[in-house]
Structure formats: structure tokens, C-alpha cells
mmCIF file of C-alpha atoms in Angstrom:
data_model
loop_
_atom_site.group_PDB
_atom_site.id
_atom_site.type_symbol
_atom_site.label_atom_id
_atom_site.label_comp_id
_atom_site.label_asym_id
_atom_site.label_seq_id
_atom_site.Cartn_x
_atom_site.Cartn_y
_atom_site.Cartn_z
ATOM 1 C CA GLY A 1 67.433 5.814 -24.065
ATOM 2 C CA ASP A 2 66.110 8.630 -25.482
ATOM 3 C CA SER A 3 65.327 11.747 -24.086
ATOM 4 C CA VAL A 4 64.491 15.586 -24.087
ATOM 5 C CA THR A 5 65.478 18.578 -22.265
ATOM 6 C CA GLN A 6 63.801 21.576 -22.469
ATOM 7 C CA MET A 7 64.915 24.950 -20.618
ATOM 8 C CA GLU A 8 63.895 24.916 -17.591
ATOM 9 C CA GLY A 9 61.397 28.126 -15.727
ATOM 10 C CA PRO A 10 59.715 29.686 -15.392
ATOM 11 C CA VAL A 11 59.859 31.774 -17.465
ATOM 12 C CA THR A 12 57.964 35.453 -16.739
ATOM 13 C CA LEU A 13 57.945 37.675 -20.133
ATOM 14 C CA SER A 14 55.670 40.686 -20.587
ATOM 15 C CA GLU A 15 52.752 41.031 -23.669
ATOM 16 C CA GLU A 16 54.421 41.352 -26.769
ATOM 17 C CA ALA A 17 57.685 40.522 -26.198
ATOM 18 C CA PHE A 18 59.197 37.846 -27.960
ATOM 19 C CA LEU A 19 59.336 34.243 -27.137
ATOM 20 C CA THR A 20 62.597 31.504 -27.202
ATOM 21 C CA ILE A 21 62.041 28.400 -25.226
ATOM 22 C CA ASN A 22 65.001 25.822 -25.868
ATOM 23 C CA CYS A 23 64.820 22.238 -26.509
ATOM 24 C CA THR A 24 67.618 19.724 -27.430
ATOM 25 C CA TYR A 25 66.718 15.427 -27.752
ATOM 26 C CA THR A 26 68.791 12.301 -27.428
ATOM 27 C CA ALA A 27 67.581 9.618 -29.440
ATOM 28 C CA THR A 28 68.858 6.178 -31.608
ATOM 29 C CA GLY A 29 66.638 6.159 -34.327
ATOM 30 C CA TYR A 30 64.580 9.630 -36.409
ATOM 31 C CA PRO A 31 62.033 10.888 -34.311
ATOM 32 C CA SER A 32 59.416 12.503 -35.177
ATOM 33 C CA LEU A 33 59.503 16.120 -33.001
ATOM 34 C CA PHE A 34 56.267 17.706 -30.432
ATOM 35 C CA TRP A 35 55.379 20.688 -28.553
ATOM 36 C CA TYR A 36 52.820 20.156 -26.336
ATOM 37 C CA VAL A 37 51.006 22.915 -24.185
ATOM 38 C CA GLN A 38 49.148 22.146 -20.495
ATOM 39 C CA TYR A 39 46.573 24.928 -19.680
ATOM 40 C CA PRO A 40 45.957 25.909 -15.970
ATOM 41 C CA GLY A 41 42.928 22.913 -15.383
ATOM 42 C CA GLU A 42 43.166 21.629 -18.570
ATOM 43 C CA GLY A 43 44.745 18.473 -20.388
ATOM 44 C CA LEU A 44 47.553 18.520 -22.924
ATOM 45 C CA GLN A 45 46.949 19.755 -26.036
ATOM 46 C CA LEU A 46 49.532 19.232 -29.021
ATOM 47 C CA LEU A 47 50.394 22.639 -29.849
ATOM 48 C CA LEU A 48 52.955 21.799 -33.421
ATOM 49 C CA LYS A 49 55.049 18.931 -34.891
ATOM 50 C CA ALA A 50 57.736 18.068 -37.027
ATOM 51 C CA THR A 51 58.504 14.341 -38.521
ATOM 52 C CA LYS A 52 61.781 15.178 -40.347
ATOM 53 C CA ALA A 53 64.956 17.231 -40.477
ATOM 54 C CA ASP A 54 64.381 20.985 -41.340
ATOM 55 C CA ASP A 55 60.448 20.665 -41.017
ATOM 56 C CA LYS A 56 59.014 23.838 -38.908
ATOM 57 C CA GLY A 57 56.023 23.056 -37.260
ATOM 58 C CA SER A 58 53.568 26.156 -36.451
ATOM 59 C CA ASN A 59 50.428 26.418 -35.143
ATOM 60 C CA LYS A 60 48.562 29.592 -33.068
ATOM 61 C CA GLY A 61 51.911 32.317 -33.986
ATOM 62 C CA PHE A 62 54.198 29.562 -32.205
ATOM 63 C CA GLU A 63 56.706 27.714 -34.923
ATOM 64 C CA ALA A 64 59.369 25.287 -33.903
ATOM 65 C CA THR A 65 62.096 23.957 -36.708
ATOM 66 C CA TYR A 66 63.762 20.280 -36.492
ATOM 67 C CA ARG A 67 67.351 20.610 -36.302
ATOM 68 C CA LYS A 68 68.579 17.472 -36.859
ATOM 69 C CA GLU A 69 72.334 18.774 -36.398
ATOM 70 C CA THR A 70 72.115 20.864 -33.395
ATOM 71 C CA THR A 71 69.502 17.587 -31.973
ATOM 72 C CA SER A 72 67.414 21.138 -31.535
ATOM 73 C CA PHE A 73 63.479 21.979 -31.654
ATOM 74 C CA HIS A 74 62.772 25.230 -29.838
ATOM 75 C CA LEU A 75 59.701 27.234 -30.001
ATOM 76 C CA GLU A 76 59.200 30.621 -30.617
ATOM 77 C CA LYS A 77 56.494 32.849 -30.826
ATOM 78 C CA GLY A 78 56.893 36.436 -31.856
ATOM 79 C CA SER A 79 54.194 38.509 -29.874
ATOM 80 C CA VAL A 80 53.002 36.479 -27.177
ATOM 81 C CA GLN A 81 49.738 37.085 -25.053
ATOM 82 C CA VAL A 82 48.448 36.393 -21.781
ATOM 83 C CA SER A 83 46.229 33.539 -22.479
ATOM 84 C CA ASP A 84 49.915 32.256 -23.352
ATOM 85 C CA SER A 85 50.550 31.668 -19.682
ATOM 86 C CA ALA A 86 51.004 27.920 -19.635
ATOM 87 C CA VAL A 87 53.114 24.736 -19.200
ATOM 88 C CA TYR A 88 55.440 23.979 -22.247
ATOM 89 C CA PHE A 89 56.683 20.402 -23.106
ATOM 90 C CA CYS A 90 58.820 19.309 -26.324
ATOM 91 C CA ALA A 91 58.576 16.048 -26.545
ATOM 92 C CA LEU A 92 59.617 13.547 -29.191
ATOM 93 C CA SER A 93 58.034 9.912 -30.618
ATOM 94 C CA ASP A 94 60.661 7.275 -32.681
ATOM 95 C CA ARG A 95 58.110 5.634 -34.452
ATOM 96 C CA LEU A 96 60.593 4.437 -36.735
ATOM 97 C CA GLY A 97 62.391 2.981 -33.885
ATOM 98 C CA LYS A 98 63.235 -0.582 -33.123
ATOM 99 C CA ASN A 99 59.946 -1.163 -30.944
ATOM 100 C CA ARG A 100 57.816 0.305 -34.128
ATOM 101 C CA ASP A 101 55.536 2.408 -31.253
ATOM 102 C CA ASP A 102 54.951 5.817 -30.970
ATOM 103 C CA LYS A 103 55.005 6.563 -27.120
ATOM 104 C CA ILE A 104 55.820 9.661 -26.125
ATOM 105 C CA ILE A 105 58.712 11.045 -24.147
ATOM 106 C CA PHE A 106 58.497 14.449 -22.460
ATOM 107 C CA GLY A 107 60.991 16.980 -21.116
ATOM 108 C CA LYS A 108 60.271 18.297 -18.346
ATOM 109 C CA GLY A 109 58.182 21.431 -18.803
ATOM 110 C CA THR A 110 58.220 25.073 -19.114
ATOM 111 C CA ARG A 111 56.019 27.010 -16.974
ATOM 112 C CA LEU A 112 55.546 30.243 -19.160
ATOM 113 C CA HIS A 113 54.047 33.715 -17.379
ATOM 114 C CA ILE A 114 52.796 36.921 -19.592
ATOM 115 C CA LEU A 115 52.917 39.743 -17.712
ATOM 116 C CA PRO A 116 49.766 42.129 -18.935
ATOM 117 C CA ASP B 1 33.469 12.885 -30.889
ATOM 118 C CA THR B 2 34.172 13.738 -27.133
ATOM 119 C CA GLY B 3 37.262 13.248 -27.250
ATOM 120 C CA VAL B 4 39.137 10.978 -24.818
ATOM 121 C CA SER B 5 37.380 11.135 -21.009
ATOM 122 C CA GLN B 6 38.597 9.659 -17.817
ATOM 123 C CA ASP B 7 36.802 8.995 -14.502
ATOM 124 C CA PRO B 8 37.516 9.737 -11.594
ATOM 125 C CA ARG B 9 38.823 13.194 -12.508
ATOM 126 C CA HIS B 10 40.368 13.183 -8.505
ATOM 127 C CA LYS B 11 41.329 10.398 -6.245
ATOM 128 C CA ILE B 12 42.276 10.483 -2.850
ATOM 129 C CA THR B 13 42.657 7.518 -0.564
ATOM 130 C CA LYS B 14 44.416 6.083 2.313
ATOM 131 C CA ARG B 15 47.867 4.307 1.984
ATOM 132 C CA GLY B 16 46.969 0.423 1.028
ATOM 133 C CA GLN B 17 43.949 0.406 -0.266
ATOM 134 C CA ASN B 18 43.549 -0.288 -3.857
ATOM 135 C CA VAL B 19 42.458 2.374 -6.785
ATOM 136 C CA THR B 20 41.023 1.681 -10.165
ATOM 137 C CA PHE B 21 41.053 4.779 -13.026
ATOM 138 C CA ARG B 22 39.132 4.301 -16.232
ATOM 139 C CA CYS B 23 39.824 5.462 -19.422
ATOM 140 C CA ASP B 24 37.876 6.165 -22.155
ATOM 141 C CA PRO B 25 39.645 6.480 -25.919
ATOM 142 C CA ILE B 26 37.416 8.255 -28.850
ATOM 143 C CA SER B 27 35.843 5.976 -30.562
ATOM 144 C CA GLU B 28 37.636 3.265 -32.860
ATOM 145 C CA HIS B 29 41.183 4.506 -32.083
ATOM 146 C CA ASN B 30 42.987 1.150 -31.601
ATOM 147 C CA ARG B 31 46.069 2.576 -29.641
ATOM 148 C CA LEU B 32 45.661 3.341 -25.862
ATOM 149 C CA TYR B 33 48.530 4.829 -23.647
ATOM 150 C CA TRP B 34 48.891 5.556 -20.401
ATOM 151 C CA TYR B 35 51.035 8.204 -18.615
ATOM 152 C CA ARG B 36 52.145 9.750 -15.327
ATOM 153 C CA GLN B 37 52.558 12.781 -14.797
ATOM 154 C CA THR B 38 54.004 13.647 -11.045
ATOM 155 C CA LEU B 39 53.997 17.658 -9.804
ATOM 156 C CA GLY B 40 56.668 19.543 -11.513
ATOM 157 C CA GLN B 41 57.710 17.277 -14.501
ATOM 158 C CA GLY B 42 56.904 16.009 -17.769
ATOM 159 C CA PRO B 43 54.569 12.844 -17.969
ATOM 160 C CA GLU B 44 56.140 9.034 -18.206
ATOM 161 C CA PHE B 45 54.720 6.605 -20.108
ATOM 162 C CA LEU B 46 53.463 3.406 -18.881
ATOM 163 C CA THR B 47 51.929 1.151 -20.499
ATOM 164 C CA TYR B 48 50.087 0.785 -23.882
ATOM 165 C CA PHE B 49 47.690 -1.328 -25.837
ATOM 166 C CA GLN B 50 46.622 -2.114 -29.586
ATOM 167 C CA ASN B 51 42.900 -2.944 -29.285
ATOM 168 C CA GLU B 52 43.246 -5.555 -26.098
ATOM 169 C CA ALA B 53 46.684 -6.525 -26.796
ATOM 170 C CA GLN B 54 49.111 -4.649 -24.124
ATOM 171 C CA LEU B 55 52.292 -4.291 -25.861
ATOM 172 C CA GLU B 56 54.468 -2.402 -24.430
ATOM 173 C CA LYS B 57 55.204 -1.743 -19.856
ATOM 174 C CA SER B 58 57.853 0.374 -18.249
ATOM 175 C CA ARG B 59 59.113 -0.347 -15.859
ATOM 176 C CA LEU B 60 58.367 2.360 -13.800
ATOM 177 C CA LEU B 61 55.003 -0.188 -13.988
ATOM 178 C CA SER B 62 55.423 -1.626 -10.637
ATOM 179 C CA ASP B 63 53.729 -5.208 -9.928
ATOM 180 C CA ARG B 64 51.458 -3.311 -7.846
ATOM 181 C CA PHE B 65 50.122 -1.494 -11.066
ATOM 182 C CA SER B 66 47.578 -3.856 -13.591
ATOM 183 C CA ALA B 67 46.189 -2.342 -16.540
ATOM 184 C CA GLU B 68 43.854 -3.619 -18.886
ATOM 185 C CA ARG B 69 41.139 -3.162 -21.898
ATOM 186 C CA PRO B 70 39.491 -6.478 -22.023
ATOM 187 C CA LYS B 71 37.865 -5.805 -25.240
ATOM 188 C CA GLY B 72 39.549 -3.467 -26.736
ATOM 189 C CA SER B 73 37.572 -0.108 -26.041
ATOM 190 C CA PHE B 74 37.893 1.479 -22.828
ATOM 191 C CA SER B 75 41.111 0.781 -19.866
ATOM 192 C CA THR B 76 41.352 0.433 -16.839
ATOM 193 C CA LEU B 77 44.257 0.801 -14.458
ATOM 194 C CA GLU B 78 44.807 -0.264 -10.750
ATOM 195 C CA ILE B 79 47.096 0.601 -8.696
ATOM 196 C CA GLN B 80 47.232 -2.167 -5.473
ATOM 197 C CA ARG B 81 47.966 -1.040 -1.800
ATOM 198 C CA THR B 82 48.506 2.536 -3.272
ATOM 199 C CA GLU B 83 51.920 4.163 -1.564
ATOM 200 C CA GLN B 84 52.231 7.864 -0.995
ATOM 201 C CA GLY B 85 54.845 7.924 -3.843
ATOM 202 C CA ASP B 86 52.044 6.934 -6.496
ATOM 203 C CA SER B 87 50.555 10.441 -6.084
ATOM 204 C CA ALA B 88 50.096 11.578 -9.206
ATOM 205 C CA MET B 89 48.564 12.802 -12.349
ATOM 206 C CA TYR B 90 47.435 9.656 -14.465
ATOM 207 C CA LEU B 91 47.263 10.585 -18.349
ATOM 208 C CA CYS B 92 45.353 8.448 -20.928
ATOM 209 C CA ALA B 93 45.478 9.433 -24.575
ATOM 210 C CA SER B 94 44.512 7.513 -28.005
ATOM 211 C CA SER B 95 45.429 7.745 -31.025
ATOM 212 C CA LEU B 96 44.364 5.672 -34.427
ATOM 213 C CA ILE B 97 47.137 3.453 -36.076
ATOM 214 C CA GLN B 98 46.232 1.310 -39.187
ATOM 215 C CA LEU B 99 50.242 0.779 -40.102
ATOM 216 C CA ALA B 100 53.239 0.437 -38.206
ATOM 217 C CA GLY B 101 55.549 3.621 -37.874
ATOM 218 C CA GLU B 102 52.791 5.743 -39.298
ATOM 219 C CA ASP B 103 52.638 9.366 -38.240
ATOM 220 C CA VAL B 104 49.393 10.136 -35.986
ATOM 221 C CA THR B 105 48.658 12.394 -33.257
ATOM 222 C CA GLN B 106 47.909 10.821 -29.609
ATOM 223 C CA TYR B 107 44.695 12.288 -27.850
ATOM 224 C CA PHE B 108 45.261 13.172 -24.294
ATOM 225 C CA GLY B 109 42.031 12.666 -21.811
ATOM 226 C CA PRO B 110 42.247 15.111 -18.867
ATOM 227 C CA GLY B 111 43.427 12.810 -16.050
ATOM 228 C CA THR B 112 43.561 11.351 -13.112
ATOM 229 C CA ARG B 113 44.833 13.062 -10.118
ATOM 230 C CA LEU B 114 45.786 10.828 -7.111
ATOM 231 C CA LEU B 115 46.276 11.721 -3.930
ATOM 232 C CA VAL B 116 47.789 9.239 -1.096
ATOM 233 C CA LEU B 117 47.705 10.723 2.322
#
């Protein structure tokens, strides 16, 4: 079945460092790809998404590019802040697949700590 | 629009008891999803509704679990004869979808954290 694999955490960086969180996926169809973020004590929030190959999703300085040839959707940010400390989930939804549903399949999450 | 709400936010119960959770989606959203998130893991899909119809159930949803959305608005998730392995965060999400395959965003509620002793 469809699945998402992301780098394990925790990831600890100093403020203003460059961030990369790797994510690869397996899907039988042509999925939409997402990054969700979960801040401490809060619910899941959509950070960014991309729906087709070579699309770049971006939000709050974070970016990820849909790479069909490598089945990847790595999350990057040029200069992280303490407020970026959270758990990040890579996810996919195969809305155009056989079942035409948009249930989301999540990776296990990567906890990010940013030190001041 | 107040977003997706869930009640209660926390529930502690003893093994063998029944529990029921409620989810109120964003007004007029026709799709409603339930997910379960255990510690250190990503959310896992349980079931979803389009209006009042339950369209898909995961194999994770054992016979002890039942979900309803009787009027196509709020939904309830009941767990009968709870087990310690049911301890998790139960998340609800909703979306408005008008065409099959349409690109929509799911909005998540804050979750109900269940602890079974």
C-alpha cells in the first residue's frame, strides 16, 4: 500500500541554521504531497502542499518540491527560528486513485528542536 | 467559523469501560475523517464520512469501534470495552469536497487524548 518514510528525529539545530527534513513516498497512483506541523500543545496544521510533479509548495519560509523521479518531497528552510520547534509530518493523499478518497497517509514525524 | 472542535479534550477511563468522543466539523463541510495517533507515530486513518454515509473503514477499526454521523453534521466515535492499546490521540478532520478527486484541504481538530488504565 501507499506509504511515507521520513527521517527520524529528533533534529536539533541552532537558530539561523539551514534545515532539511528528508521525505520519500511510495504510491500506486499520483498523490498529492503535504507537510503538516504540530506545535507543542496544538493540533495538526497544514504547512504546505504540492499536487503535481515539480510543483514547489512554500509557506512561512519553508519549501518542498514534488520530485516524481526520486519520489521525494524534502522540507527545507534557509534560516530556522526557535519558534519553528515542533513535530513535522510528511504525508500523501491519493485523491485520484482507485477509491477517489482523500484520506491522508502520514509519516512517523520528525521532532525539531531549535536552540537560541 | 470556529474550526473543527472535539470533545472531550482528555479522557481517562478504566479498561473495559465504553467511551464516546464527539467531533463538530467546520460548518457545511461534507467530509469528516477520524484518525488515531499513538505516541511517537503519525496519525493513522480510521474512517471517513461523506455527509451521513460512512464510505470507508480502516482495518484498524475493530468491531469494538463504531462511528456515526447521523445528520451529516457532527460525528461520534465510540469505543466499547476499552483496552490499554486504545490509548492514543483521536483526531477529527473535515473538508468540503464537491467533485470526486477535487483538491481540498483537510482541517484538523485539536484531538481527544484517551488514556486507558
